[in-house]
């Protein structure tokens, strides 16, 4: 079984690549979705968040008080504290998922995460795939998808790494400057390379 990480900037097409992998049988874990689940389901994470950001981090019904967490973590520049709680829990859960996938005989398990390479190349993944796209195209895609202004998108992009600088950390780079069909074809071709290659 191969474990792969897929990363890229907002609007780069990394989710499209992952969707193609899924169609072909890969088990894809979307790190953002998993993090949100763990923040309301994993008692260790819940306890650490309450200890760090206060009991108001959760509503009385157990749901996450997002406005409080945004104030405490993002507006007070304490995002690193939040990441230090959530990211290790995501890594641990991804390992559990990978082990179960291996037992089921699955060939490819993928972790999709924008911040995958923030601290260098992760040691727990066999392959890193980086999806790159022209900035103008990224902005246009996100505008259509999220119906937000260009300045909002640019602000979000400026908080992300410069992904072009991360190519030395990647095993495969997919350039997504063409049509959706071209990207899907590239993803399918890469899937077949991954599942028929021995890494070790």
PDB file of C-alpha atoms in Angstrom:
ATOM      1  CA  UNK A   1       0.000   0.000   0.000  1.00  0.00           C
ATOM      2  CA  UNK A   2       1.153   3.532  -0.819  1.00  0.00           C
ATOM      3  CA  UNK A   3       0.462   6.576   1.359  1.00  0.00           C
ATOM      4  CA  UNK A   4       0.490   9.852  -0.551  1.00  0.00           C
ATOM      5  CA  UNK A   5       0.099  13.495   0.385  1.00  0.00           C
ATOM      6  CA  UNK A   6      -1.584  15.933  -1.995  1.00  0.00           C
ATOM      7  CA  UNK A   7      -1.098  19.650  -1.483  1.00  0.00           C
ATOM      8  CA  UNK A   8      -1.395  22.947  -3.321  1.00  0.00           C
ATOM      9  CA  UNK A   9      -2.814  26.411  -2.933  1.00  0.00           C
ATOM     10  CA  UNK A  10      -6.429  27.522  -2.843  1.00  0.00           C
ATOM     11  CA  UNK A  11      -8.009  26.958  -6.264  1.00  0.00           C
ATOM     12  CA  UNK A  12      -5.017  24.959  -7.528  1.00  0.00           C
ATOM     13  CA  UNK A  13      -7.079  21.849  -8.259  1.00  0.00           C
ATOM     14  CA  UNK A  14      -5.825  19.553  -5.501  1.00  0.00           C
ATOM     15  CA  UNK A  15      -9.360  18.492  -4.542  1.00  0.00           C
ATOM     16  CA  UNK A  16     -10.132  17.617  -8.180  1.00  0.00           C
ATOM     17  CA  UNK A  17      -7.033  15.401  -8.252  1.00  0.00           C
ATOM     18  CA  UNK A  18      -8.179  13.690  -5.057  1.00  0.00           C
ATOM     19  CA  UNK A  19     -11.712  13.163  -6.409  1.00  0.00           C
ATOM     20  CA  UNK A  20     -10.239  11.383  -9.442  1.00  0.00           C
ATOM     21  CA  UNK A  21      -8.119   9.194  -7.158  1.00  0.00           C
ATOM     22  CA  UNK A  22     -11.281   8.341  -5.194  1.00  0.00           C
ATOM     23  CA  UNK A  23     -13.140   7.317  -8.355  1.00  0.00           C
ATOM     24  CA  UNK A  24     -10.317   4.852  -9.069  1.00  0.00           C
ATOM     25  CA  UNK A  25     -10.464   3.335  -5.582  1.00  0.00           C
ATOM     26  CA  UNK A  26      -8.117   5.415  -3.422  1.00  0.00           C
ATOM     27  CA  UNK A  27      -9.069   6.189   0.172  1.00  0.00           C
ATOM     28  CA  UNK A  28      -8.738   9.966   0.489  1.00  0.00           C
ATOM     29  CA  UNK A  29      -8.600  11.727   3.851  1.00  0.00           C
ATOM     30  CA  UNK A  30      -9.278  15.465   3.686  1.00  0.00           C
ATOM     31  CA  UNK A  31      -7.251  16.914   6.567  1.00  0.00           C
ATOM     32  CA  UNK A  32      -9.514  19.956   7.096  1.00  0.00           C
ATOM     33  CA  UNK A  33     -12.626  17.779   7.367  1.00  0.00           C
ATOM     34  CA  UNK A  34     -10.869  15.328   9.669  1.00  0.00           C
ATOM     35  CA  UNK A  35      -9.657  18.200  11.887  1.00  0.00           C
ATOM     36  CA  UNK A  36     -13.220  19.530  12.200  1.00  0.00           C
ATOM     37  CA  UNK A  37     -14.462  16.057  13.182  1.00  0.00           C
ATOM     38  CA  UNK A  38     -11.732  15.576  15.778  1.00  0.00           C
ATOM     39  CA  UNK A  39     -12.461  18.986  17.331  1.00  0.00           C
ATOM     40  CA  UNK A  40     -15.946  17.825  18.289  1.00  0.00           C
ATOM     41  CA  UNK A  41     -15.422  14.064  18.693  1.00  0.00           C
ATOM     42  CA  UNK A  42     -11.958  13.496  20.157  1.00  0.00           C
ATOM     43  CA  UNK A  43     -12.048  14.075  23.913  1.00  0.00           C
ATOM     44  CA  UNK A  44      -8.289  14.752  24.187  1.00  0.00           C
ATOM     45  CA  UNK A  45      -8.526  17.460  21.540  1.00  0.00           C
ATOM     46  CA  UNK A  46     -11.635  18.949  23.168  1.00  0.00           C
ATOM     47  CA  UNK A  47      -9.918  19.052  26.581  1.00  0.00           C
ATOM     48  CA  UNK A  48      -6.777  20.689  25.163  1.00  0.00           C
ATOM     49  CA  UNK A  49      -8.791  23.299  23.264  1.00  0.00           C
ATOM     50  CA  UNK A  50     -10.794  24.185  26.376  1.00  0.00           C
ATOM     51  CA  UNK A  51      -7.608  24.412  28.439  1.00  0.00           C
ATOM     52  CA  UNK A  52      -5.887  26.622  25.845  1.00  0.00           C
ATOM     53  CA  UNK A  53      -8.734  28.830  24.616  1.00  0.00           C
ATOM     54  CA  UNK A  54     -11.258  28.581  27.457  1.00  0.00           C
ATOM     55  CA  UNK A  55     -14.460  26.596  28.106  1.00  0.00           C
ATOM     56  CA  UNK A  56     -16.328  29.012  25.808  1.00  0.00           C
ATOM     57  CA  UNK A  57     -14.642  27.206  22.893  1.00  0.00           C
ATOM     58  CA  UNK A  58     -17.678  24.894  22.975  1.00  0.00           C
ATOM     59  CA  UNK A  59     -21.387  25.616  23.213  1.00  0.00           C
ATOM     60  CA  UNK A  60     -23.401  23.806  25.907  1.00  0.00           C
ATOM     61  CA  UNK A  61     -24.597  21.292  23.292  1.00  0.00           C
ATOM     62  CA  UNK A  62     -20.953  20.294  22.591  1.00  0.00           C
ATOM     63  CA  UNK A  63     -20.704  22.032  19.232  1.00  0.00           C
ATOM     64  CA  UNK A  64     -17.714  24.197  18.439  1.00  0.00           C
ATOM     65  CA  UNK A  65     -18.048  27.919  19.158  1.00  0.00           C
ATOM     66  CA  UNK A  66     -16.373  28.988  15.928  1.00  0.00           C
ATOM     67  CA  UNK A  67     -16.651  32.736  16.490  1.00  0.00           C
ATOM     68  CA  UNK A  68     -14.889  32.418  19.869  1.00  0.00           C
ATOM     69  CA  UNK A  69     -12.136  30.223  18.409  1.00  0.00           C
ATOM     70  CA  UNK A  70     -11.605  32.591  15.462  1.00  0.00           C
ATOM     71  CA  UNK A  71     -11.285  35.503  17.904  1.00  0.00           C
ATOM     72  CA  UNK A  72      -8.883  33.669  20.207  1.00  0.00           C
ATOM     73  CA  UNK A  73      -6.735  31.854  17.648  1.00  0.00           C
ATOM     74  CA  UNK A  74      -6.777  34.000  14.517  1.00  0.00           C
ATOM     75  CA  UNK A  75      -7.394  37.548  15.683  1.00  0.00           C
ATOM     76  CA  UNK A  76      -4.984  37.203  18.614  1.00  0.00           C
ATOM     77  CA  UNK A  77      -2.372  35.471  16.438  1.00  0.00           C
ATOM     78  CA  UNK A  78      -2.454  32.207  18.381  1.00  0.00           C
ATOM     79  CA  UNK A  79      -2.975  29.962  15.343  1.00  0.00           C
ATOM     80  CA  UNK A  80       0.212  28.038  16.103  1.00  0.00           C
ATOM     81  CA  UNK A  81      -1.243  26.984  19.467  1.00  0.00           C
ATOM     82  CA  UNK A  82      -4.352  25.724  17.679  1.00  0.00           C
ATOM     83  CA  UNK A  83      -2.276  23.872  15.078  1.00  0.00           C
ATOM     84  CA  UNK A  84      -0.127  22.277  17.794  1.00  0.00           C
ATOM     85  CA  UNK A  85      -3.262  20.697  19.248  1.00  0.00           C
ATOM     86  CA  UNK A  86      -5.082  19.715  16.071  1.00  0.00           C
ATOM     87  CA  UNK A  87      -2.300  18.676  13.671  1.00  0.00           C
ATOM     88  CA  UNK A  88      -0.803  15.882  15.830  1.00  0.00           C
ATOM     89  CA  UNK A  89      -4.318  14.479  16.353  1.00  0.00           C
ATOM     90  CA  UNK A  90      -4.909  14.527  12.577  1.00  0.00           C
ATOM     91  CA  UNK A  91      -1.571  12.756  11.971  1.00  0.00           C
ATOM     92  CA  UNK A  92      -2.406  10.089  14.547  1.00  0.00           C
ATOM     93  CA  UNK A  93      -5.877   9.492  13.102  1.00  0.00           C
ATOM     94  CA  UNK A  94      -4.452   9.331   9.573  1.00  0.00           C
ATOM     95  CA  UNK A  95      -2.087   6.572  10.748  1.00  0.00           C
ATOM     96  CA  UNK A  96      -5.068   4.652  12.184  1.00  0.00           C
ATOM     97  CA  UNK A  97      -6.999   5.062   8.924  1.00  0.00           C
ATOM     98  CA  UNK A  98      -3.960   3.933   6.895  1.00  0.00           C
ATOM     99  CA  UNK A  99      -3.542   0.797   9.014  1.00  0.00           C
ATOM    100  CA  UNK A 100      -7.199  -0.131   8.537  1.00  0.00           C
ATOM    101  CA  UNK A 101      -6.923   0.532   4.791  1.00  0.00           C
ATOM    102  CA  UNK A 102      -3.881  -1.715   4.544  1.00  0.00           C
ATOM    103  CA  UNK A 103      -5.750  -4.535   6.285  1.00  0.00           C
ATOM    104  CA  UNK A 104      -8.583  -4.120   3.780  1.00  0.00           C
ATOM    105  CA  UNK A 105      -6.094  -4.467   0.936  1.00  0.00           C
ATOM    106  CA  UNK A 106      -6.464  -0.916  -0.371  1.00  0.00           C
ATOM    107  CA  UNK A 107      -3.652   0.180  -2.680  1.00  0.00           C
ATOM    108  CA  UNK A 108      -3.544   3.937  -2.118  1.00  0.00           C
ATOM    109  CA  UNK A 109      -4.362   6.134   0.881  1.00  0.00           C
ATOM    110  CA  UNK A 110      -4.161   9.877   0.329  1.00  0.00           C
ATOM    111  CA  UNK A 111      -3.954  12.801   2.734  1.00  0.00           C
ATOM    112  CA  UNK A 112      -5.130  16.097   1.204  1.00  0.00           C
ATOM    113  CA  UNK A 113      -3.847  19.105   3.142  1.00  0.00           C
ATOM    114  CA  UNK A 114      -2.920  22.690   2.243  1.00  0.00           C
ATOM    115  CA  UNK A 115      -0.391  22.850   5.107  1.00  0.00           C
ATOM    116  CA  UNK A 116       1.213  19.474   4.350  1.00  0.00           C
ATOM    117  CA  UNK A 117       4.714  20.881   3.742  1.00  0.00           C
ATOM    118  CA  UNK A 118       4.727  23.739   6.248  1.00  0.00           C
ATOM    119  CA  UNK A 119       7.286  21.980   8.453  1.00  0.00           C
ATOM    120  CA  UNK A 120       9.216  20.260   5.689  1.00  0.00           C
ATOM    121  CA  UNK A 121       8.425  16.911   4.141  1.00  0.00           C
ATOM    122  CA  UNK A 122       6.317  14.637   6.403  1.00  0.00           C
ATOM    123  CA  UNK A 123       8.075  11.419   7.326  1.00  0.00           C
ATOM    124  CA  UNK A 124       4.910   9.312   7.399  1.00  0.00           C
ATOM    125  CA  UNK A 125       4.062   9.568   3.676  1.00  0.00           C
ATOM    126  CA  UNK A 126       5.633   7.603   0.823  1.00  0.00           C
ATOM    127  CA  UNK A 127       4.893  10.148  -1.896  1.00  0.00           C
ATOM    128  CA  UNK A 128       4.219  13.892  -2.068  1.00  0.00           C
ATOM    129  CA  UNK A 129       2.144  15.334  -4.919  1.00  0.00           C
ATOM    130  CA  UNK A 130       2.089  19.085  -5.450  1.00  0.00           C
ATOM    131  CA  UNK A 131      -0.608  20.698  -7.594  1.00  0.00           C
ATOM    132  CA  UNK A 132       0.404  24.063  -9.056  1.00  0.00           C
ATOM    133  CA  UNK A 133      -1.557  26.583 -11.090  1.00  0.00           C
ATOM    134  CA  UNK A 134      -1.169  30.146 -12.358  1.00  0.00           C
ATOM    135  CA  UNK A 135      -2.269  32.615  -9.715  1.00  0.00           C
ATOM    136  CA  UNK A 136      -4.767  34.316 -12.055  1.00  0.00           C
ATOM    137  CA  UNK A 137      -6.449  30.993 -12.789  1.00  0.00           C
ATOM    138  CA  UNK A 138      -6.607  30.161  -9.079  1.00  0.00           C
ATOM    139  CA  UNK A 139      -8.312  33.483  -8.351  1.00  0.00           C
ATOM    140  CA  UNK A 140     -10.863  32.940 -11.166  1.00  0.00           C
ATOM    141  CA  UNK A 141     -11.689  29.418  -9.969  1.00  0.00           C
ATOM    142  CA  UNK A 142     -12.180  30.469  -6.346  1.00  0.00           C
ATOM    143  CA  UNK A 143     -14.274  33.480  -7.410  1.00  0.00           C
ATOM    144  CA  UNK A 144     -16.650  31.166  -9.275  1.00  0.00           C
ATOM    145  CA  UNK A 145     -16.649  28.479  -6.579  1.00  0.00           C
ATOM    146  CA  UNK A 146     -16.986  30.564  -3.416  1.00  0.00           C
ATOM    147  CA  UNK A 147     -18.551  33.754  -4.827  1.00  0.00           C
ATOM    148  CA  UNK A 148     -16.065  35.946  -2.969  1.00  0.00           C
ATOM    149  CA  UNK A 149     -14.141  39.060  -3.968  1.00  0.00           C
ATOM    150  CA  UNK A 150     -10.688  39.027  -5.474  1.00  0.00           C
ATOM    151  CA  UNK A 151      -9.258  40.883  -2.456  1.00  0.00           C
ATOM    152  CA  UNK A 152     -10.632  38.174  -0.099  1.00  0.00           C
ATOM    153  CA  UNK A 153      -9.044  35.464  -2.224  1.00  0.00           C
ATOM    154  CA  UNK A 154      -5.714  37.308  -2.437  1.00  0.00           C
ATOM    155  CA  UNK A 155      -5.711  37.763   1.350  1.00  0.00           C
ATOM    156  CA  UNK A 156      -6.214  34.001   1.786  1.00  0.00           C
ATOM    157  CA  UNK A 157      -3.506  33.190  -0.765  1.00  0.00           C
ATOM    158  CA  UNK A 158      -1.034  35.507   0.938  1.00  0.00           C
ATOM    159  CA  UNK A 159      -1.428  33.506   4.153  1.00  0.00           C
ATOM    160  CA  UNK A 160      -0.525  30.278   2.367  1.00  0.00           C
ATOM    161  CA  UNK A 161       2.998  29.132   1.506  1.00  0.00           C
ATOM    162  CA  UNK A 162       4.512  29.981  -1.883  1.00  0.00           C
ATOM    163  CA  UNK A 163       3.891  26.518  -3.293  1.00  0.00           C
ATOM    164  CA  UNK A 164       6.260  26.987  -6.252  1.00  0.00           C
ATOM    165  CA  UNK A 165       9.089  27.133  -3.676  1.00  0.00           C
ATOM    166  CA  UNK A 166       8.078  23.721  -2.318  1.00  0.00           C
ATOM    167  CA  UNK A 167       8.690  21.728  -5.531  1.00  0.00           C
ATOM    168  CA  UNK A 168      11.982  20.258  -4.177  1.00  0.00           C
ATOM    169  CA  UNK A 169       9.910  18.511  -1.470  1.00  0.00           C
ATOM    170  CA  UNK A 170       7.537  16.877  -3.972  1.00  0.00           C
ATOM    171  CA  UNK A 171       7.914  13.615  -5.880  1.00  0.00           C
ATOM    172  CA  UNK A 172       5.336  14.610  -8.484  1.00  0.00           C
ATOM    173  CA  UNK A 173       4.217  18.078  -9.598  1.00  0.00           C
ATOM    174  CA  UNK A 174       0.942  18.432 -11.515  1.00  0.00           C
ATOM    175  CA  UNK A 175       0.564  21.698 -13.432  1.00  0.00           C
ATOM    176  CA  UNK A 176      -3.088  22.677 -13.717  1.00  0.00           C
ATOM    177  CA  UNK A 177      -3.215  25.494 -16.244  1.00  0.00           C
ATOM    178  CA  UNK A 178      -5.528  23.859 -18.756  1.00  0.00           C
ATOM    179  CA  UNK A 179      -9.038  22.418 -18.747  1.00  0.00           C
ATOM    180  CA  UNK A 180     -10.727  20.378 -16.042  1.00  0.00           C
ATOM    181  CA  UNK A 181     -10.565  17.338 -18.351  1.00  0.00           C
ATOM    182  CA  UNK A 182      -6.792  17.750 -18.737  1.00  0.00           C
ATOM    183  CA  UNK A 183      -6.345  17.825 -14.967  1.00  0.00           C
ATOM    184  CA  UNK A 184      -8.555  14.762 -14.502  1.00  0.00           C
ATOM    185  CA  UNK A 185      -6.526  12.887 -17.144  1.00  0.00           C
ATOM    186  CA  UNK A 186      -3.237  13.816 -15.400  1.00  0.00           C
ATOM    187  CA  UNK A 187      -4.668  12.605 -12.081  1.00  0.00           C
ATOM    188  CA  UNK A 188      -5.778   9.271 -13.581  1.00  0.00           C
ATOM    189  CA  UNK A 189      -2.375   8.733 -15.176  1.00  0.00           C
ATOM    190  CA  UNK A 190      -0.596   9.484 -11.901  1.00  0.00           C
ATOM    191  CA  UNK A 191      -2.897   7.136  -9.976  1.00  0.00           C
ATOM    192  CA  UNK A 192      -1.852   4.245 -12.237  1.00  0.00           C
ATOM    193  CA  UNK A 193       1.826   5.144 -11.809  1.00  0.00           C
ATOM    194  CA  UNK A 194       1.421   5.172  -8.005  1.00  0.00           C
ATOM    195  CA  UNK A 195      -0.426   1.879  -7.616  1.00  0.00           C
ATOM    196  CA  UNK A 196       1.986   0.050  -9.943  1.00  0.00           C
ATOM    197  CA  UNK A 197       5.206   1.377  -8.421  1.00  0.00           C
ATOM    198  CA  UNK A 198       6.988  -0.101  -5.430  1.00  0.00           C
ATOM    199  CA  UNK A 199       8.118   2.518  -2.910  1.00  0.00           C
ATOM    200  CA  UNK A 200      10.321   1.659  -0.011  1.00  0.00           C
TER     201      UNK A 200
END
